[in-house]
Amino acid sequence: MTNLLDFRQQQTDQAKENLMLEQKKLNLLQQKLSDLLQEKKATFKIDDFNIGRMQLQYRYILSLEHEIQLAAAAVAQQQQQVEQVREKLIAAKKESQVLEKLEEKQYNQYLLNNKHQEQVMLDEIANRKKFSLF
C-alpha cells in the first residue's frame, strides 16, 4: 500500500511540475501578446505626415495585427492546455486522497482487530483463573 501511495504522490508531483511548466509557457505567450499590442500602439504615434512613411506604417500595422491574432490564438490554446493539466492534477490529488483514506481505514481496522484479539486473550486468561480456583 505504501508503494502505491508513493507512486501516486510521484504522479501528483509530476502533475504539479507539468502545470507550472504550462503556466510558464502561458505567461510567456501573454507577455509576447502584450508586447505586440504595445508595439502596435506605439506605431500609431506619427511624428511626420509623409505619405511614404504612412504607407509603410500602415503595412507594418497590418503585419502586427496578423501577429497579434496568431499570438491571441496561441494564448487561447495554451490556456486550454493549462486547464487540461490542472484537471489532471486535480484527478491525481483525488486519487492520492482516496488511497490515504483507504490506508487510514485499513490501519484503524488493524488496530481494532488487535484490540479484539487482545480482549479475547484477556478473557481466556480470566476464564482460566476462574476454573483453576475450583
mmCIF file of C-alpha atoms in Angstrom:
data_model
loop_
_atom_site.group_PDB
_atom_site.id
_atom_site.type_symbol
_atom_site.label_atom_id
_atom_site.label_comp_id
_atom_site.label_asym_id
_atom_site.label_seq_id
_atom_site.Cartn_x
_atom_site.Cartn_y
_atom_site.Cartn_z
ATOM 1 C CA MET A 1 0.000 0.000 0.000
ATOM 2 C CA THR A 2 2.867 2.341 0.820
ATOM 3 C CA ASN A 3 4.454 1.768 -2.587
ATOM 4 C CA LEU A 4 1.184 2.618 -4.284
ATOM 5 C CA LEU A 5 0.844 5.755 -2.173
ATOM 6 C CA ASP A 6 4.395 6.776 -3.067
ATOM 7 C CA PHE A 7 3.663 6.170 -6.733
ATOM 8 C CA ARG A 8 0.507 8.305 -6.568
ATOM 9 C CA GLN A 9 2.454 11.034 -4.772
ATOM 10 C CA GLN A 10 5.056 10.971 -7.536
ATOM 11 C CA GLN A 11 2.274 11.288 -10.106
ATOM 12 C CA THR A 12 0.856 14.265 -8.205
ATOM 13 C CA ASP A 13 4.279 15.905 -8.038
ATOM 14 C CA GLN A 14 4.784 15.326 -11.765
ATOM 15 C CA ALA A 15 1.372 16.845 -12.489
ATOM 16 C CA LYS A 16 2.326 19.897 -10.391
ATOM 17 C CA GLU A 17 5.545 20.292 -12.349
ATOM 18 C CA ASN A 18 3.653 19.968 -15.635
ATOM 19 C CA LEU A 19 1.180 22.609 -14.507
ATOM 20 C CA MET A 20 3.966 25.003 -13.565
ATOM 21 C CA LEU A 21 5.646 24.431 -16.935
ATOM 22 C CA GLU A 22 2.431 25.001 -18.882
ATOM 23 C CA GLN A 23 1.642 28.083 -16.794
ATOM 24 C CA LYS A 24 5.105 29.441 -17.537
ATOM 25 C CA LYS A 25 4.515 28.906 -21.274
ATOM 26 C CA LEU A 26 1.196 30.719 -20.960
ATOM 27 C CA ASN A 27 2.831 33.641 -19.184
ATOM 28 C CA LEU A 28 5.442 33.930 -21.945
ATOM 29 C CA LEU A 29 2.771 33.893 -24.646
ATOM 30 C CA GLN A 30 0.733 36.507 -22.794
ATOM 31 C CA GLN A 31 3.823 38.684 -22.446
ATOM 32 C CA LYS A 32 4.507 38.359 -26.183
ATOM 33 C CA LEU A 33 0.913 39.372 -26.941
ATOM 34 C CA SER A 34 1.186 42.324 -24.596
ATOM 35 C CA ASP A 35 4.441 43.416 -26.247
ATOM 36 C CA LEU A 36 2.845 43.233 -29.693
ATOM 37 C CA LEU A 37 -0.102 45.319 -28.538
ATOM 38 C CA GLN A 38 2.241 47.912 -27.045
ATOM 39 C CA GLU A 39 4.258 47.994 -30.251
ATOM 40 C CA LYS A 40 1.111 48.496 -32.301
ATOM 41 C CA LYS A 41 0.018 51.314 -30.011
ATOM 42 C CA ALA A 42 3.434 52.962 -30.291
ATOM 43 C CA THR A 43 3.337 52.662 -34.095
ATOM 44 C CA PHE A 44 0.251 54.870 -34.272
ATOM 45 C CA LYS A 45 2.269 57.791 -32.968
ATOM 46 C CA ILE A 46 3.228 59.546 -36.160
ATOM 47 C CA ASP A 47 5.698 62.391 -35.914
ATOM 48 C CA ASP A 48 5.743 63.408 -39.565
ATOM 49 C CA PHE A 49 2.952 63.141 -42.098
ATOM 50 C CA ASN A 50 4.921 61.820 -45.040
ATOM 51 C CA ILE A 51 2.783 59.683 -47.392
ATOM 52 C CA GLY A 52 5.525 57.094 -47.933
ATOM 53 C CA ARG A 53 6.109 56.827 -44.214
ATOM 54 C CA MET A 54 2.367 56.498 -43.525
ATOM 55 C CA GLN A 55 2.049 53.686 -46.102
ATOM 56 C CA LEU A 56 4.979 51.886 -44.543
ATOM 57 C CA GLN A 57 3.455 52.230 -41.088
ATOM 58 C CA TYR A 58 0.090 51.005 -42.399
ATOM 59 C CA ARG A 59 1.701 47.827 -43.804
ATOM 60 C CA TYR A 60 3.628 47.345 -40.580
ATOM 61 C CA ILE A 61 0.433 47.729 -38.533
ATOM 62 C CA LEU A 62 -1.293 45.133 -40.728
ATOM 63 C CA SER A 63 1.558 42.693 -40.143
ATOM 64 C CA LEU A 64 1.401 43.442 -36.402
ATOM 65 C CA GLU A 65 -2.348 42.775 -36.383
ATOM 66 C CA HIS A 66 -1.726 39.429 -38.048
ATOM 67 C CA GLU A 67 0.931 38.567 -35.440
ATOM 68 C CA ILE A 68 -1.431 39.721 -32.682
ATOM 69 C CA GLN A 69 -4.148 37.392 -33.971
ATOM 70 C CA LEU A 70 -1.701 34.497 -34.062
ATOM 71 C CA ALA A 71 -0.450 35.315 -30.570
ATOM 72 C CA ALA A 72 -4.005 35.586 -29.227
ATOM 73 C CA ALA A 73 -4.837 32.183 -30.734
ATOM 74 C CA ALA A 74 -1.691 30.719 -29.162
ATOM 75 C CA VAL A 75 -2.660 32.185 -25.781
ATOM 76 C CA ALA A 76 -6.156 30.700 -26.038
ATOM 77 C CA GLN A 77 -4.752 27.296 -26.972
ATOM 78 C CA GLN A 78 -2.236 27.422 -24.130
ATOM 79 C CA GLN A 79 -4.994 28.368 -21.683
ATOM 80 C CA GLN A 80 -6.835 25.213 -22.718
ATOM 81 C CA GLN A 81 -3.642 23.216 -22.238
ATOM 82 C CA VAL A 82 -3.158 24.691 -18.769
ATOM 83 C CA GLU A 83 -6.749 23.809 -17.884
ATOM 84 C CA GLN A 84 -6.265 20.213 -19.050
ATOM 85 C CA VAL A 85 -3.098 19.850 -16.990
ATOM 86 C CA ARG A 86 -4.875 21.412 -13.993
ATOM 87 C CA GLU A 87 -7.666 18.835 -14.313
ATOM 88 C CA LYS A 88 -5.070 16.043 -14.399
ATOM 89 C CA LEU A 89 -3.517 17.455 -11.224
ATOM 90 C CA ILE A 90 -6.893 17.551 -9.505
ATOM 91 C CA ALA A 91 -7.556 13.942 -10.530
ATOM 92 C CA ALA A 92 -4.130 12.851 -9.256
ATOM 93 C CA LYS A 93 -4.730 14.599 -5.934
ATOM 94 C CA LYS A 94 -8.121 12.936 -5.580
ATOM 95 C CA GLU A 95 -6.580 9.517 -6.212
ATOM 96 C CA SER A 96 -3.927 10.176 -3.577
ATOM 97 C CA GLN A 97 -6.546 11.306 -1.078
ATOM 98 C CA VAL A 98 -8.638 8.206 -1.725
ATOM 99 C CA LEU A 99 -5.620 5.984 -1.143
ATOM 100 C CA GLU A 100 -4.679 7.879 2.012
ATOM 101 C CA LYS A 101 -8.200 7.426 3.369
ATOM 102 C CA LEU A 102 -8.111 3.758 2.443
ATOM 103 C CA GLU A 103 -4.782 3.323 4.200
ATOM 104 C CA GLU A 104 -6.152 5.095 7.269
ATOM 105 C CA LYS A 105 -9.245 2.859 7.298
ATOM 106 C CA GLN A 106 -7.097 -0.242 6.953
ATOM 107 C CA TYR A 107 -4.865 0.918 9.804
ATOM 108 C CA ASN A 108 -7.876 1.616 12.007
ATOM 109 C CA GLN A 109 -9.260 -1.833 11.161
ATOM 110 C CA TYR A 110 -5.883 -3.348 12.031
ATOM 111 C CA LEU A 111 -5.915 -1.599 15.413
ATOM 112 C CA LEU A 112 -9.484 -2.722 16.035
ATOM 113 C CA ASN A 113 -8.577 -6.334 15.197
ATOM 114 C CA ASN A 114 -5.578 -6.191 17.533
ATOM 115 C CA LYS A 115 -7.726 -4.851 20.370
ATOM 116 C CA HIS A 116 -10.280 -7.572 19.701
ATOM 117 C CA GLN A 117 -7.614 -10.306 19.763
ATOM 118 C CA GLU A 118 -6.125 -8.843 22.927
ATOM 119 C CA GLN A 119 -9.556 -8.810 24.571
ATOM 120 C CA VAL A 120 -10.130 -12.428 23.565
ATOM 121 C CA MET A 121 -6.790 -13.399 25.101
ATOM 122 C CA LEU A 122 -7.563 -11.484 28.304
ATOM 123 C CA ASP A 123 -10.958 -13.174 28.510
ATOM 124 C CA GLU A 124 -9.319 -16.591 28.123
ATOM 125 C CA ILE A 125 -6.797 -15.806 30.827
ATOM 126 C CA ALA A 126 -9.562 -14.587 33.137
ATOM 127 C CA ASN A 127 -11.624 -17.725 32.463
ATOM 128 C CA ARG A 128 -8.636 -19.987 33.149
ATOM 129 C CA LYS A 129 -8.079 -18.370 36.526
ATOM 130 C CA LYS A 130 -11.756 -18.860 37.404
ATOM 131 C CA PHE A 131 -11.665 -22.533 36.599
ATOM 132 C CA SER A 132 -8.306 -23.144 38.235
ATOM 133 C CA LEU A 133 -9.642 -21.841 41.589
ATOM 134 C CA PHE A 134 -12.144 -24.680 41.855
#
